[in-house]
mmCIF file of C-alpha atoms in Angstrom:
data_model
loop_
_atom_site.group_PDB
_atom_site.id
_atom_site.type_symbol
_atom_site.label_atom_id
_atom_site.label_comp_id
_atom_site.label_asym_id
_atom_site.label_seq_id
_atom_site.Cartn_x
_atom_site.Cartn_y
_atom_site.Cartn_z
ATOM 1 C CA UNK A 1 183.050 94.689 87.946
ATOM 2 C CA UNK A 2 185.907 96.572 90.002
ATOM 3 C CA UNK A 3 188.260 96.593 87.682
ATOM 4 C CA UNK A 4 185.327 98.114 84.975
ATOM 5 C CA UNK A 5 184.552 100.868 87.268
ATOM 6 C CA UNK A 6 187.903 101.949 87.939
ATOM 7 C CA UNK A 7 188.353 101.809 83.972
ATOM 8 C CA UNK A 8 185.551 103.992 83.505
ATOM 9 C CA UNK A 9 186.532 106.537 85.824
ATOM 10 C CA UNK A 10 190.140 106.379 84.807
ATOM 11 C CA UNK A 11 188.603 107.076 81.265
ATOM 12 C CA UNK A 12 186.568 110.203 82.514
ATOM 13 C CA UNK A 13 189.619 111.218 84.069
ATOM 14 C CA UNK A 14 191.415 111.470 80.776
ATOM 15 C CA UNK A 15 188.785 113.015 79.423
ATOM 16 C CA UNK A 16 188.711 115.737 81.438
ATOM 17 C CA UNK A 17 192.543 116.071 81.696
ATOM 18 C CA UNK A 18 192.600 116.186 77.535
ATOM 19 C CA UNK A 19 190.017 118.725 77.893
ATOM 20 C CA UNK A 20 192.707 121.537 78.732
ATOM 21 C CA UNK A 21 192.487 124.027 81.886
ATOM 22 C CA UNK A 22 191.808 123.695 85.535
ATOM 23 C CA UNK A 23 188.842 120.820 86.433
ATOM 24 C CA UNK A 24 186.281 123.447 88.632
ATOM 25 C CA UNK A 25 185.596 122.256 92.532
ATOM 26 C CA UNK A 26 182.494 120.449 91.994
ATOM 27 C CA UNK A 27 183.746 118.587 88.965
ATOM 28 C CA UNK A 28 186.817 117.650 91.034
ATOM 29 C CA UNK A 29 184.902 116.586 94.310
ATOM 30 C CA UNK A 30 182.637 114.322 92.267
ATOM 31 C CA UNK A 31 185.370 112.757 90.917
ATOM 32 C CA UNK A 32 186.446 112.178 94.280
ATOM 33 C CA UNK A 33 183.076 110.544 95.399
ATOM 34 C CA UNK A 34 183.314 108.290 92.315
ATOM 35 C CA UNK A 35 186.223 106.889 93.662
ATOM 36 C CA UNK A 36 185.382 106.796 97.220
ATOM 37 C CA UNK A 37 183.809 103.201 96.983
ATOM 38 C CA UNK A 38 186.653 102.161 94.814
ATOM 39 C CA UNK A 39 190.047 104.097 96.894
ATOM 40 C CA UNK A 40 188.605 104.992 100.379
ATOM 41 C CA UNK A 41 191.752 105.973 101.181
ATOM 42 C CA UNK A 42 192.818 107.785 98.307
ATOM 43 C CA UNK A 43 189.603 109.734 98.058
ATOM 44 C CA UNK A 44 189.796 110.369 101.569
ATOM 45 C CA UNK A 45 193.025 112.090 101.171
ATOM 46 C CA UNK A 46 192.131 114.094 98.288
ATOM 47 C CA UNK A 47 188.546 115.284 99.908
ATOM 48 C CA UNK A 48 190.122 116.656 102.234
ATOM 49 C CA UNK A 49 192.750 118.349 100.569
ATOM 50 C CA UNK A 50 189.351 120.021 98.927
ATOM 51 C CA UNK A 51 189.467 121.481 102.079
ATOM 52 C CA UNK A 52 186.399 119.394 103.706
ATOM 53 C CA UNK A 53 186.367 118.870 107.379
ATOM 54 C CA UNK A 54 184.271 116.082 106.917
ATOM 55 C CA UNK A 55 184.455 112.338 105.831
ATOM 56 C CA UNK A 56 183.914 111.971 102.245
ATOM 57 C CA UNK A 57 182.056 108.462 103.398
ATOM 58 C CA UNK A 58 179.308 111.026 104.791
ATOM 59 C CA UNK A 59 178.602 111.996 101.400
ATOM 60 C CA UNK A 60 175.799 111.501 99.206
ATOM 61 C CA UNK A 61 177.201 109.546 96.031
ATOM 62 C CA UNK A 62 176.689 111.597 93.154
ATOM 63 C CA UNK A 63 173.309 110.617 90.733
ATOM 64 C CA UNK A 64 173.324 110.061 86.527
ATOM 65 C CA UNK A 65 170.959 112.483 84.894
ATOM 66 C CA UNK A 66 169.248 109.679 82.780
ATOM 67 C CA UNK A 67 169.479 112.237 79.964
ATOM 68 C CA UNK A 68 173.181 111.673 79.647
ATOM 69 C CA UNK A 69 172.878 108.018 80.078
ATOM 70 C CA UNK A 70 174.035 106.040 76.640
ATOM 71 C CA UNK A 71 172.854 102.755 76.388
ATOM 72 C CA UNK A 72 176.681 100.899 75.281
ATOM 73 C CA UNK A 73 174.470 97.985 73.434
ATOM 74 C CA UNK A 74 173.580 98.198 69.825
ATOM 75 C CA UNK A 75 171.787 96.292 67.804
ATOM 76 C CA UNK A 76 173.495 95.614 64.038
ATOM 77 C CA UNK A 77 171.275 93.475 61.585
ATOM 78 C CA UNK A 78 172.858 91.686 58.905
ATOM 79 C CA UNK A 79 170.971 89.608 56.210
ATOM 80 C CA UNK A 80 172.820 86.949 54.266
ATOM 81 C CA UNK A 81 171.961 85.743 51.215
ATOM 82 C CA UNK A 82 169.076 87.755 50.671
#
């Protein structure tokens, strides 16, 4: 499962790099918190060169809006010989 989750944010990463232009702060900082769990270190690091005082462990890890959530399972019927 660790190596999925750091594949999935890698992927939003490029994403949002192919996207073009500057990520905004609060895009950038929830990036960070994804990866907090993942890179403590790392996300440490770049929290605070957000310019946050604080640990980014003190933060609240960032919640899906269920309306953006896409079900990755799909169901494909095939009928054979009929």
């Amino acid at each position: 499962r660790f190596n999925t989750a750091i594949a999935k944010v890698t992927e939003l990463n490029n994403h949002l790099t192919k996207a073009g232009g500057p990520l905004s702060r609060s895009v950038a900082e929830r990036l960070v918190l994804l990866i907090a769990p993942l890179a403590p270190h790392i996300a440490e690091e770049l929290w605070r060169r957000l310019g946050h005082s604080d640990s980014v462990v003190h933060q609240d890890f960032p919640v899906a809006d269920p309306a953006y959530v896409v079900d990755e399972t799909v169901t494909c019927v095939v009928q054979i010989k009929g």
